[in-house]
C-alpha cells in the first residue's frame, strides 16, 4: 500500500491510500468513498481483497475531517465531497467508483455528473423521497451543547441504527457503554468523527430528491444492501433501482451495515465480477 497527500482545486489536501499500485498497467483502479464514522484505514482488508481479486489498484482516501486530509468546511454540503471525489478520480486516472453508506450517497450524487463508468454502492445513505430522517439531531445537539459527548454519541448511534445490537440498547445503557469504551481505539474514533458525521447526515437530508434524477447514473450500476442492515437503506435503493433499468440489485445474505469492513468473500466476488465487466 502506498500513501500520498494530493491537492484539490480549492487548495485543500486529501490523504490517499493505493493498494496494488504496482498493478496500474492492468487498467484504471477503483476509487472507494468511505462512510461517515470510519477512516480509510478501516477499509484496508476490503481494499486488499478487492485489488487481489481484480488484479487492479484500489484507491481509498480520507474524506475531509479525517487523517491528514483538510478539515471539513463550516459550510459543508455534499458538493464538497463530490469535488473531492472528482480530484481523486483524476489523480488516479480511475473511472470505477465504489461507495459505502454515506460514501454511497456521495457516489450516487456524484456519478450523475462525473465521468464514472461503473458504479457500485453498498447501503448508500442516500435520501430519496424523504427516506432518511433525523429527528434525533435536536437531542444530539442538546447533549453536545451540555458537553455530554457520551450521551450525544448514544443518540447518534440509536438514530443511525447501524450499530447492530448497540443501536437497540436503551439510551441510558448505551450512554454508560460509551463511557466504558471512551479509551478504546473505536471509542476515540467515534468521538473524533461524530460532529463531522452529523453534518454529513444533515447534508444528505438537504440533498433529498425523487428517484427520477438518478436516471443520469451510469448504465452499469450495482446496488448492494446488507440483509441485516437498517430498512431505510433498502427503501431508497429500491426506488433508484426501479427507475434505473440497467441497474443490478443484490441483497447480501447474512451481512449487516459493516459488511464492507468485514469484506466477506461473497461481497468481494460480487464486486470483482461487476468491475471486471
XYZ file of C-alpha atoms in Angstrom, residues 72-76 199:
6
model
C -14.452 19.718 6.888
C -15.586 23.241 5.895
C -18.101 25.004 8.118
C -20.420 25.484 5.121
C -20.181 21.793 4.227
C -23.018 17.443 9.425
